[in-house]
Amino acid sequence: MNPSLVWNFTRQELVDRYAGSSLGFAWAFIQPLVLLFIFVVIFGGIMGARLPGVEGGWAYSIYLVAGMLPWLAFSATLMRTSTVFVDKQGVLSKVGLSLPVLPLFIVIAETVTFAIALGLFALLLVSIDHPWRLQVLALPLVFAVQQALALGLGLLLATLNVFLRDVREFVAVLTQLWFWLTPIVWVPGIVDTGLYSRLYRLNPLLPLTESYHAMFIGEAVLPLKALAGVAALALAALALGWFTVRWLEREIRDTL
Amino acid sequence: MIQVDNVCKQFRLYRRPVDRVKERLFRRSFHSVHQALDNVSFSVPSGQTLGIIGHNGAGKSTLLKLLNGVLLPDSGRIHAGGRITGLLELGTGFNVDLSGLANIENNGLLIGMSREEVNARREAIIDFSELGDFIHEPLRTYSSGMVMRLGFAIAIHAQPDTFLVDEALAVGDAHFQQKCYRAIRAFREGGGSILLVSHDLNAIKRLSDQALLLDHGRVFELGEPEAVVNSYNFLVAQQGDADVVMRSDSGSEDGTGAHGHQGADYGDGRAQIVALSVAGNDSRGSTVSAGETTRIRVRYQVNQALPELTVGILVRDRFGQDIFGTNTYQLGVTAASGAGEWVLDFTVDMAIAPGRYSLSVALHTEENHLDTCHHWRDLAGGFEVAGVHGPRFTGVCRLPTTVRAIPGNGV
């Protein structure tokens, strides 16, 4: 698979899905706008939710969005990758594409979607004069670790999904659970510290989400040690996913 | 250039996909094995065409899928110098909501072209497809023929090193088909190799330099197309004979008219057609070359001795048109008409155009069946004419022709 083919798949994913609709690519902006509207105006403005320990009426909204946008990218990448071989069966049974490279287009497409939402979020932050934190410079790196983790796990699940179609349902349930085990809506302060530290070791998304929070709000610094651990885990998942696909490639192709 | 060495491919058949996982977990066998390809080797030099024939399930499609990388072999080596593409992928990745133009890119990249190649050949593809301004319309407004034309135009412009051609050469109307054949010929003259899989034995003979006959996943024969096609017919005939015997057994119970035929089958039953077989002198089977001496053997049963009997045959083309008929009366031969079973051979120089033909057989009195017809059976048998022995010709049949130059008329 050459780069232009991966890019073509990405474009199909981002642009072609709106082919035939009259608003077209504008839909890619409408969705995150509505999301921001709900989180900022409804949660922050109307319901008046407050973030404990941080001044300002916008704090909880920013907390919510800073955790939610990366999560949406992560869960979508994971879910879509875990079904990619079955979803692309029509093409895979006709053309000999590289299996482990194939889901790259999902990672790129979800990253672009994230970047669009992030851009709108940044505009919002500028318009309310929210102070920038230096930590935000680490965002691309943290996000890369996150997407690598999603791709690695996704490859493993995608292989399993070829033989066991229940994986699609399983991943849907898993991500829902995972969402609530990650401090996106809730704040770490409300959980017992012993439980939280145990969760911290088990859930690799926790250091990632804390980092995103630290980039936009509060006084915290990046949990560098934990991040390094997650990065190692992501690389391991990626390697394991790659080798599993290669190891079972013949069976995957026979079954499709 | 393609080199295939000792390739084997097995499919494990599981009743449910999850059995595959269970097998790994419990270390017990949950599958049955289908050997799709068994030790297959061949090579196709650049600029040559290999025809591949065999029954359904002989392993042809598996072989093509191994060659274009959709499947991986269990053992053996496939060496393909450069890009392989083919009509297997015709129209893969087409999105019906997008214009033909956008789909050229989708499909072109998918079958291995680079973006630069797509850009460089876009005009040529549009020209070849003859879609004109339709190219800007979404694909869902196309007829199926237009979609196929676009697919083929992209495939032939992908300029692979090897082209895999499946059955689907029948793209579009006769005009476009000829264009496809021309393009494929030009591709071969440019040094490309072709693998042609077809049930059209005539196409195999006409287009291939070599032919490969697969039977139950094994190479049954590899060599001259003519000889290989004959072997194939021999294989088919062996199986076909078994069918014919069974049919006449079941038919004899309830008399004429219930033989499972779709054509006319009637008569007074005083004499009956038992069996019909066609065999070319060289091919030994029911596929013969145009001009090949062909034996049509009629086996018939006379139930009570008749004063006289005429046995006739009639060749019809696939449109049901009478091509040629003759009988013992016209030929001035007396057919045996005593009680019992008799065999009669018609030997015909089958100089008719390639295609499929059916045979009708009749037992009647005197010149035609209009007065008294003992037994008339349409579709009593059939045969195919593929390839030409001797000079080629145009039209339905080859009339004996000589040419002589008249001297002294030069300017």
XYZ file of C-alpha atoms in Angstrom:
667
model
C 0.000 0.000 0.000
C 1.593 3.245 -1.108
C 1.009 6.527 0.752
C -1.355 7.889 -1.880
C -3.620 4.885 -1.438
C -3.715 5.380 2.342
C -4.465 9.032 1.724
C -7.171 8.118 -0.777
C -8.836 5.867 1.819
C -8.585 8.695 4.338
C -10.182 11.117 1.916
C -12.979 8.659 1.201
C -13.496 8.439 4.935
C -13.550 12.179 5.545
C -14.999 13.657 2.379
C -16.679 10.953 0.329
C -18.986 9.937 3.128
C -20.691 13.288 2.625
C -20.903 12.803 -1.162
C -24.450 13.354 -2.271
C -25.359 15.484 0.772
C -25.785 19.155 -0.022
C -23.771 20.540 2.893
C -20.916 18.143 2.155
C -17.737 18.562 4.129
C -19.380 21.255 6.308
C -20.826 18.365 8.306
C -17.339 17.648 9.587
C -17.507 21.013 11.392
C -21.130 20.923 12.470
C -20.706 17.875 14.678
C -17.899 19.226 16.914
C -19.613 22.626 17.012
C -22.738 21.041 18.463
C -20.600 19.099 20.910
C -18.841 22.263 22.072
C -22.170 24.044 22.318
C -23.614 21.335 24.559
C -20.596 21.138 26.830
C -19.825 24.832 27.096
C -23.192 26.529 26.930
C -25.389 23.919 28.562
C -23.034 22.471 31.176
C -21.069 25.659 31.921
C -23.557 28.394 31.178
C -27.030 27.072 31.906
C -26.411 24.311 34.443
C -23.585 26.284 35.990
C -21.426 23.283 36.845
C -18.220 24.260 38.652
C -14.829 22.591 38.793
C -13.736 22.142 42.401
C -10.588 24.087 43.228
C -10.512 26.165 40.036
C -11.845 29.684 39.649
C -14.021 30.803 36.764
C -17.342 29.837 35.247
C -15.794 28.196 32.190
C -13.487 25.830 34.095
C -15.685 22.717 34.107
C -16.622 23.138 30.452
C -12.972 23.373 29.504
C -12.172 20.369 31.683
C -14.941 18.404 29.992
C -13.955 19.302 26.440
C -10.215 18.814 27.051
C -10.862 15.232 28.158
C -13.711 14.456 25.798
C -12.199 15.376 22.422
C -9.180 13.046 22.744
C -11.420 10.330 24.154
C -13.736 10.523 21.153
C -10.735 10.155 18.847
C -9.428 7.210 20.880
C -12.698 5.300 21.099
C -13.573 5.878 17.447
C -10.114 4.740 16.319
C -10.320 1.655 18.507
C -13.829 0.720 17.441
C -13.319 1.304 13.746
C -9.956 -0.468 13.667
C -11.336 -3.499 15.480
C -13.785 -4.135 12.622
C -11.654 -2.913 9.736
C -10.924 -6.308 8.133
C -14.572 -7.294 8.092
C -15.700 -3.814 7.007
C -13.225 -3.797 4.124
C -13.919 -7.424 3.188
C -15.154 -6.398 -0.247
C -11.836 -4.818 -1.137
C -9.637 -7.315 0.704
C -11.140 -10.240 -1.193
C -10.281 -8.593 -4.511
C -6.999 -6.765 -4.034
C -3.965 -7.884 -2.081
C -3.592 -5.004 0.377
C -1.242 -5.081 3.342
C -3.339 -6.018 6.367
C -1.459 -4.248 9.186
C -1.077 -1.049 7.149
C -4.724 -0.909 6.126
C -6.140 0.650 9.369
C -3.709 3.581 9.143
C -6.358 5.495 7.253
C -8.675 5.263 10.249
C -5.998 6.685 12.538
C -5.367 9.554 10.132
C -9.051 10.271 9.537
C -9.823 10.333 13.256
C -6.799 12.540 13.843
C -8.047 15.016 11.253
C -11.502 15.002 12.843
C -9.842 15.624 16.216
C -7.744 18.446 14.798
C -10.829 20.177 13.426
C -12.603 19.957 16.784
C -9.448 21.065 18.570
C -9.165 24.076 16.290
C -12.724 25.124 17.121
C -11.950 24.573 20.801
C -8.866 26.783 20.514
C -10.948 29.530 18.878
C -13.330 29.332 21.792
C -10.476 29.571 24.293
C -9.096 32.640 22.502
C -12.506 34.281 22.409
C -12.993 33.925 26.177
C -9.400 35.030 26.830
C -8.490 31.807 28.574
C -4.802 31.756 29.587
C -2.637 29.262 27.640
C -0.445 26.771 29.447
C 2.981 25.730 28.233
C 2.054 22.065 28.629
C -0.121 22.284 25.504
C 3.032 21.956 23.401
C 3.186 18.305 24.430
C -0.243 17.622 22.942
C 0.903 16.149 19.613
C 3.194 13.702 21.381
C 0.613 12.627 23.958
C -1.979 12.270 21.206
C 0.422 10.160 19.147
C 0.906 7.796 22.084
C -2.851 7.562 22.476
C -3.485 6.766 18.792
C -0.680 4.207 18.753
C -2.339 2.465 21.680
C -5.707 2.533 19.917
C -4.177 1.146 16.710
C -2.288 -1.624 18.521
C -5.310 -2.803 20.497
C -7.470 -2.337 17.418
C -5.240 -4.630 15.325
C -5.474 -7.357 17.961
C -9.250 -7.047 18.143
C -9.567 -6.807 14.350
C -7.812 -10.152 13.996
C -10.103 -11.720 16.559
C -13.146 -10.130 14.912
C -12.517 -12.054 11.710
C -13.162 -15.320 13.532
C -15.486 -14.111 16.254
C -17.948 -11.492 15.086
C -19.010 -10.769 18.675
C -15.964 -8.537 18.970
C -17.858 -5.571 17.540
C -20.422 -5.750 20.359
C -17.727 -6.466 22.912
C -15.740 -3.375 21.941
C -18.854 -1.206 22.136
C -19.476 -2.365 25.708
C -15.816 -2.135 26.603
C -15.475 1.470 25.454
C -18.559 2.477 27.390
C -17.108 0.993 30.572
C -13.737 2.471 29.803
C -15.282 5.909 29.385
C -16.656 5.911 32.909
C -13.422 4.491 34.358
C -11.623 7.554 33.007
C -11.996 10.993 34.610
C -13.627 12.765 31.686
C -16.964 13.731 33.149
C -15.990 13.241 36.785
C -12.997 14.723 38.612
C -10.403 12.598 40.425
C -11.152 14.374 43.728
C -14.466 12.570 44.180
C -12.846 9.112 44.239
C -11.124 7.499 47.215
C -7.365 8.015 46.748
C -6.514 4.324 47.227
C -8.986 3.294 44.556
C -7.788 6.071 42.272
C -4.147 5.029 42.480
C -5.118 1.443 41.698
C -7.161 2.656 38.734
C -4.169 4.765 37.710
C -2.032 1.663 37.295
C -4.712 -0.307 35.440
C -6.111 2.268 33.044
C -3.552 3.635 30.581
C -5.995 6.355 29.536
C -5.846 7.905 32.979
C -2.374 9.454 32.681
C -3.280 10.547 29.143
C -6.476 12.273 30.243
C -4.731 13.908 33.194
C -2.170 15.246 30.738
C -4.844 16.763 28.503
C -6.372 18.414 31.542
C -2.992 19.750 32.581
C -2.584 21.277 29.129
C -5.670 23.412 29.362
C -6.675 24.024 32.946
C -5.461 24.061 36.542
C -1.962 24.045 37.948
C -0.925 20.424 37.445
C 2.242 19.368 35.599
C 2.428 16.476 33.141
C 2.760 13.052 34.805
C 5.888 12.285 32.797
C 6.741 8.967 34.425
C 3.263 7.554 33.931
C 3.231 8.882 30.359
C 6.467 7.066 29.608
C 4.863 3.885 30.913
C 1.835 4.364 28.647
C 4.104 5.072 25.700
C 5.942 1.801 26.311
C 2.611 0.007 26.568
C 1.421 1.586 23.332
C 4.547 0.464 21.491
C 4.158 -3.038 22.917
C 0.490 -3.160 21.841
C 1.455 -1.928 18.385
C 4.188 -4.557 18.039
C 1.925 -7.313 19.349
C -0.901 -6.238 17.038
C 1.439 -6.169 14.043
C 2.876 -9.611 14.745
C -0.534 -11.134 15.428
C -1.837 -9.926 12.098
C 1.265 -11.186 10.311
C 1.141 -14.505 12.157
C -2.513 -15.161 11.328
C -2.538 -13.416 7.931
C -3.156 -16.593 5.947
C -6.102 -17.592 8.139
C -7.528 -14.078 8.022
C -7.392 -14.022 4.225
C -8.860 -17.526 3.951
C -11.778 -16.584 6.158
C -12.647 -13.296 4.504
C 7.372 -13.098 -16.123
C 5.714 -15.337 -13.577
C 7.299 -18.283 -11.860
C 5.174 -20.581 -9.714
C 6.933 -23.421 -7.910
C 5.244 -26.275 -6.055
C 2.414 -24.188 -4.726
C -0.033 -25.886 -2.382
C -3.142 -24.366 -0.904
C -5.479 -25.983 1.541
C -8.703 -24.583 2.882
C -9.854 -25.612 6.284
C -13.596 -25.681 6.203
C -15.253 -24.763 9.450
C -18.943 -24.905 9.962
C -18.803 -21.678 11.945
C -15.988 -19.128 12.120
C -15.789 -19.550 15.890
C -14.756 -23.207 15.439
C -11.419 -21.865 14.283
C -10.911 -20.195 17.658
C -12.180 -23.258 19.517
C -9.638 -25.381 17.684
C -6.786 -23.202 18.905
C -8.106 -23.219 22.447
C -9.022 -26.892 22.866
C -6.414 -28.353 20.507
C -9.038 -30.518 18.873
C -9.826 -30.611 15.181
C -13.041 -28.883 14.163
C -12.494 -28.727 10.424
C -12.508 -30.657 7.229
C -9.834 -30.039 4.624
C -10.256 -29.040 1.006
C -7.076 -29.263 -1.051
C -7.606 -26.450 -3.531
C -4.165 -26.593 -5.129
C -1.723 -29.449 -4.923
C 1.868 -28.936 -5.992
C 1.229 -26.600 -8.897
C 4.198 -25.332 -10.896
C 4.436 -23.382 -14.126
C 6.020 -20.304 -15.577
C 4.877 -17.671 -18.005
C 7.612 -15.788 -19.863
C 7.130 -12.118 -20.634
C 4.948 -11.478 -23.652
C 3.233 -14.851 -23.457
C -0.249 -15.965 -22.581
C -1.106 -18.949 -20.450
C -4.639 -20.276 -20.704
C -6.009 -22.016 -17.626
C -8.886 -24.460 -17.924
C -10.556 -26.956 -15.653
C -13.872 -27.854 -14.075
C -15.577 -25.608 -11.607
C -13.731 -26.126 -8.354
C -10.548 -27.324 -10.042
C -8.622 -24.500 -8.386
C -8.537 -21.806 -11.072
C -9.881 -18.969 -8.971
C -7.730 -19.953 -6.020
C -4.718 -19.783 -8.277
C -5.597 -16.288 -9.483
C -6.211 -15.123 -5.920
C -2.823 -16.446 -4.856
C -1.205 -14.612 -7.752
C -2.715 -11.236 -6.947
C -2.021 -11.605 -3.242
C -5.553 -11.910 -1.909
C -4.623 -15.353 -0.566
C -1.299 -16.712 0.658
C -0.010 -20.187 -0.288
C 0.564 -22.870 2.363
C 3.816 -23.847 0.734
C 5.659 -23.229 -2.477
C 6.868 -20.038 -4.058
C 5.250 -17.501 -6.304
C 7.578 -15.146 -8.036
C 5.914 -12.438 -10.057
C 8.207 -9.863 -11.576
C 6.356 -6.626 -10.962
C 2.766 -5.611 -10.672
C -0.022 -8.086 -11.223
C -3.504 -6.881 -11.807
C -6.528 -8.112 -13.588
C -10.180 -8.189 -14.206
C -10.752 -9.821 -10.841
C -10.528 -6.355 -9.399
C -12.722 -4.787 -12.056
C -14.440 -1.849 -10.400
C -13.251 -2.650 -6.885
C -13.701 0.318 -4.595
C -16.152 2.122 -6.863
C -18.369 4.491 -4.931
C -21.702 4.958 -6.696
C -22.200 8.442 -5.247
C -18.995 9.742 -6.791
C -18.376 10.752 -10.372
C -16.618 8.473 -12.835
C -13.642 10.797 -12.614
C -13.282 10.390 -8.847
C -13.733 6.652 -9.190
C -10.862 6.427 -11.655
C -8.674 7.557 -8.789
C -10.285 5.242 -6.205
C -9.963 2.151 -8.352
C -6.668 3.081 -9.985
C -4.846 3.574 -6.696
C -6.382 0.405 -5.337
C -5.063 -1.733 -8.167
C -1.581 -0.381 -7.657
C -1.185 2.760 -9.737
C 0.610 5.720 -8.234
C -1.043 9.120 -8.123
C 1.233 10.353 -10.901
C 0.243 7.416 -13.107
C -3.433 8.081 -12.476
C -2.992 11.732 -13.404
C -0.987 10.923 -16.519
C -3.466 8.352 -17.849
C -6.748 9.890 -16.816
C -7.480 11.257 -20.295
C -6.605 7.970 -21.974
C -8.888 6.089 -19.583
C -11.806 8.420 -20.253
C -11.199 8.116 -23.999
C -11.084 4.347 -23.860
C -14.219 4.046 -21.757
C -16.153 6.161 -24.301
C -18.141 7.700 -21.469
C -17.719 11.282 -22.736
C -19.382 13.845 -20.501
C -20.912 11.099 -18.394
C -17.545 10.904 -16.656
C -18.609 13.864 -14.497
C -21.846 12.214 -13.414
C -22.160 10.021 -10.326
C -21.771 6.305 -10.973
C -25.297 5.494 -9.878
C -26.578 7.132 -13.084
C -24.540 4.686 -15.203
C -25.837 1.557 -16.852
C -24.088 -1.633 -15.767
C -22.342 -1.745 -19.135
C -20.930 1.737 -18.598
C -19.585 0.782 -15.182
C -17.911 -2.276 -16.692
C -16.422 -0.173 -19.471
C -14.940 2.252 -16.979
C -13.589 -0.635 -14.899
C -11.934 -2.263 -17.876
C -10.522 1.031 -19.122
C -8.814 1.596 -15.772
C -7.555 -1.986 -15.567
C -5.948 -1.942 -19.016
C -4.315 1.430 -18.327
C -2.833 0.294 -15.021
C -0.036 -1.149 -17.180
C 0.716 -4.132 -14.982
C 3.476 -6.574 -15.831
C 0.987 -9.407 -15.688
C -2.667 -9.269 -16.497
C -5.050 -11.801 -14.948
C -8.041 -12.205 -17.202
C -11.050 -13.996 -15.793
C -14.238 -15.056 -17.593
C -15.399 -11.476 -17.661
C -13.884 -10.597 -21.022
C -17.432 -10.141 -22.197
C -17.547 -6.465 -21.327
C -20.122 -4.376 -23.066
C -21.243 -4.673 -26.659
C -19.461 -6.343 -29.548
C -17.687 -3.129 -30.512
C -16.245 -2.635 -27.043
C -15.366 -6.316 -26.737
C -13.256 -6.090 -29.868
C -11.580 -3.019 -28.455
C -10.799 -4.967 -25.276
C -9.287 -7.809 -27.273
C -7.198 -5.335 -29.251
C -5.997 -3.680 -26.052
C -5.059 -7.042 -24.557
C -3.200 -8.002 -27.703
C -1.313 -4.698 -27.661
C -0.504 -5.308 -24.002
C 0.987 -8.670 -24.859
C 2.974 -7.290 -27.767
C 4.368 -4.729 -25.340
C 5.919 -7.590 -23.374
C 3.214 -8.188 -20.760
C 2.256 -11.679 -19.633
C -1.345 -12.780 -19.506
C -3.082 -15.452 -17.513
C -6.391 -16.251 -19.101
C -8.987 -18.263 -17.220
C -11.970 -19.160 -19.321
C -14.554 -21.767 -20.132
C -14.493 -20.431 -23.673
C -12.238 -23.087 -25.183
C -12.145 -21.219 -28.443
C -10.661 -18.167 -26.714
C -8.105 -20.404 -24.983
C -6.994 -21.907 -28.287
C -6.940 -18.571 -30.063
C -5.184 -16.445 -27.473
C -2.872 -18.734 -25.525
C 0.706 -19.752 -26.205
C 0.436 -22.456 -23.591
C -2.428 -23.976 -21.672
C -2.688 -25.451 -18.210
C -5.352 -27.981 -17.318
C -6.194 -28.178 -13.635
C -8.078 -31.126 -12.236
C -8.888 -31.318 -8.534
C -6.114 -28.866 -7.749
C -3.416 -30.728 -9.670
C -1.743 -29.934 -12.943
C -3.304 -32.502 -15.268
C -1.534 -31.234 -18.333
C 0.600 -28.286 -19.359
C 1.510 -27.671 -22.975
C 0.178 -26.813 -26.417
C -3.314 -25.276 -26.103
C -4.733 -27.599 -28.773
C -3.594 -30.757 -27.003
C -4.581 -29.497 -23.567
C -8.070 -28.536 -24.718
C -8.428 -32.038 -26.148
C -7.402 -33.544 -22.824
C -9.944 -31.356 -21.123
C -12.632 -32.606 -23.469
C -11.561 -36.129 -22.776
C -12.012 -35.477 -19.052
C -15.403 -33.923 -19.657
C -16.443 -36.759 -21.975
C -15.614 -39.366 -19.349
C -17.963 -37.675 -16.946
C -20.519 -36.907 -19.648
C -20.789 -40.577 -20.719
C -21.822 -41.536 -17.239
C -24.622 -38.969 -17.435
C -25.926 -40.238 -20.770
C -26.153 -43.858 -19.608
C -28.066 -42.826 -16.551
C -30.435 -40.758 -18.570
C -31.343 -43.481 -21.059
C -31.787 -45.967 -18.220
C -34.334 -43.838 -16.458
C -35.980 -42.910 -19.757
C -36.599 -46.448 -20.957
C -39.044 -47.105 -18.142
C -41.782 -44.783 -19.280
C -41.130 -44.798 -22.994
C -40.429 -41.804 -25.188
C -41.194 -38.280 -24.254
C -39.916 -38.379 -20.683
C -36.182 -38.180 -21.071
C -35.676 -34.952 -19.246
C -35.047 -33.055 -22.471
C -36.275 -29.605 -23.129
C -36.578 -29.961 -26.882
C -39.136 -31.886 -28.905
C -39.128 -35.636 -28.338
C -41.864 -37.576 -30.054
C -42.659 -40.409 -32.454
C -44.715 -43.567 -32.853
C -42.118 -45.537 -30.924
C -41.610 -48.312 -33.455
C -37.950 -47.373 -33.433
C -36.131 -45.418 -30.761
C -32.969 -43.395 -30.452
C -30.876 -44.865 -27.650
C -27.766 -42.750 -27.569
C -25.776 -40.209 -29.499
C -22.110 -39.398 -29.209
C -19.814 -36.958 -30.963
C -16.075 -37.440 -31.232
C -13.485 -35.524 -33.180
C -10.792 -37.591 -34.872
C -8.058 -35.745 -33.009
C -9.860 -34.447 -29.967
C -11.655 -37.725 -29.160
C -14.225 -35.539 -27.392
C -17.190 -33.376 -28.187
C -15.139 -30.246 -28.736
C -13.658 -30.252 -32.185
C -11.797 -27.823 -34.358
C -13.496 -26.335 -37.378
C -12.603 -28.654 -40.261
C -11.864 -31.625 -38.042
C -13.224 -34.944 -39.213
C -15.930 -35.755 -36.713
C -17.814 -38.945 -36.032
C -21.436 -38.693 -34.978
C -22.546 -42.060 -33.686
C -26.254 -42.845 -33.432
C -27.337 -45.892 -31.485
C -30.935 -46.868 -32.097
C -33.352 -49.641 -31.267
C -35.853 -51.122 -33.697
C -38.673 -52.715 -31.743
C -40.352 -54.570 -34.645
C -38.740 -55.134 -38.004
C -39.545 -52.290 -40.408
C -39.619 -52.441 -44.211
C -37.241 -49.518 -44.431
C -35.766 -46.884 -42.144
C -34.059 -43.508 -42.517
C -31.725 -42.159 -39.862
C -31.072 -38.418 -39.933
C -29.091 -35.838 -38.049
C -29.507 -32.076 -37.871
C -26.977 -29.560 -36.602
C -28.370 -26.342 -35.096
C -26.476 -23.355 -33.798
C -27.107 -21.781 -30.441
C -29.880 -19.625 -31.861
C -31.693 -22.750 -32.987
C -31.038 -22.142 -36.676
C -30.627 -25.201 -38.848
C -27.007 -25.244 -40.012
C -26.815 -28.570 -41.731
C -28.828 -31.760 -41.870
C -28.532 -35.013 -43.709
C -29.907 -38.528 -43.543
C -29.310 -42.003 -44.853
C -31.963 -41.564 -47.572
C -30.292 -38.456 -49.006
C -26.905 -40.137 -48.793
C -28.181 -43.244 -50.517
C -27.324 -45.594 -47.690
C -29.587 -48.258 -46.290
C -29.928 -48.191 -42.532
C -30.469 -51.480 -40.735
C -34.176 -51.865 -39.959
C -34.479 -55.356 -38.512
C -35.501 -55.779 -34.897
C -32.642 -55.113 -32.501
C -30.148 -52.454 -31.583
C -28.059 -50.848 -34.289
C -25.233 -48.360 -34.516
C -24.662 -45.909 -37.330
C -21.733 -43.536 -37.805
C -21.986 -40.285 -39.704
C -18.538 -38.928 -40.511
C -18.625 -35.218 -41.161
C -15.929 -32.731 -42.113
C -17.058 -30.217 -39.479
C -16.050 -27.070 -41.363
C -18.386 -24.717 -39.519
C -17.681 -21.586 -37.516
C -16.562 -21.880 -33.892
C -19.420 -21.967 -31.388
C -21.786 -24.311 -29.638
C -24.126 -26.535 -31.600
C -26.916 -28.904 -30.744
C -27.764 -32.119 -32.561
C -31.211 -33.433 -33.338
C -31.689 -37.026 -34.423
C -34.628 -38.526 -36.267
C -35.790 -42.019 -37.261
C -38.422 -41.990 -39.962
C -39.444 -43.333 -43.363
C -38.169 -42.170 -46.748
C -36.791 -38.672 -47.242
C -38.361 -36.809 -44.334
C -40.214 -37.304 -41.117
C -43.448 -35.732 -42.303
C -45.184 -38.980 -43.308
C -44.180 -41.377 -40.609
C -41.939 -40.441 -37.746
C -40.748 -43.194 -35.445
C -38.714 -40.976 -33.193
C -37.579 -37.372 -33.325
C -35.411 -36.018 -30.597
C -34.150 -32.465 -30.341
C -31.079 -31.769 -28.168
C -30.091 -35.416 -28.412
C -26.552 -34.178 -28.015
C -24.290 -31.276 -28.624
C -20.768 -30.294 -29.416
C -18.555 -27.288 -29.557
C -16.367 -26.090 -32.371
C -13.276 -24.326 -31.098
C -10.288 -23.270 -33.142
C -9.756 -23.865 -36.835
C -7.969 -26.638 -38.681
C -6.583 -25.402 -41.969
C -7.226 -21.927 -43.384
C -9.311 -19.539 -41.320
C -12.595 -18.319 -42.719
C -15.403 -15.898 -42.138
C -19.080 -16.704 -41.812
C -21.045 -19.792 -40.921
C -19.123 -22.442 -42.819
C -16.073 -23.064 -44.956
C -17.038 -23.968 -48.472
C -14.295 -25.789 -50.381
C -12.402 -22.983 -52.116
C -9.404 -22.762 -54.424
C -7.622 -19.636 -55.500
C -5.606 -19.221 -58.665
C -3.804 -16.147 -59.870
C -4.446 -15.316 -63.525
C -1.152 -14.196 -65.110
C -0.793 -11.287 -67.498
C -3.198 -8.785 -65.957
C -0.596 -6.595 -64.218
C -0.372 -2.931 -65.066
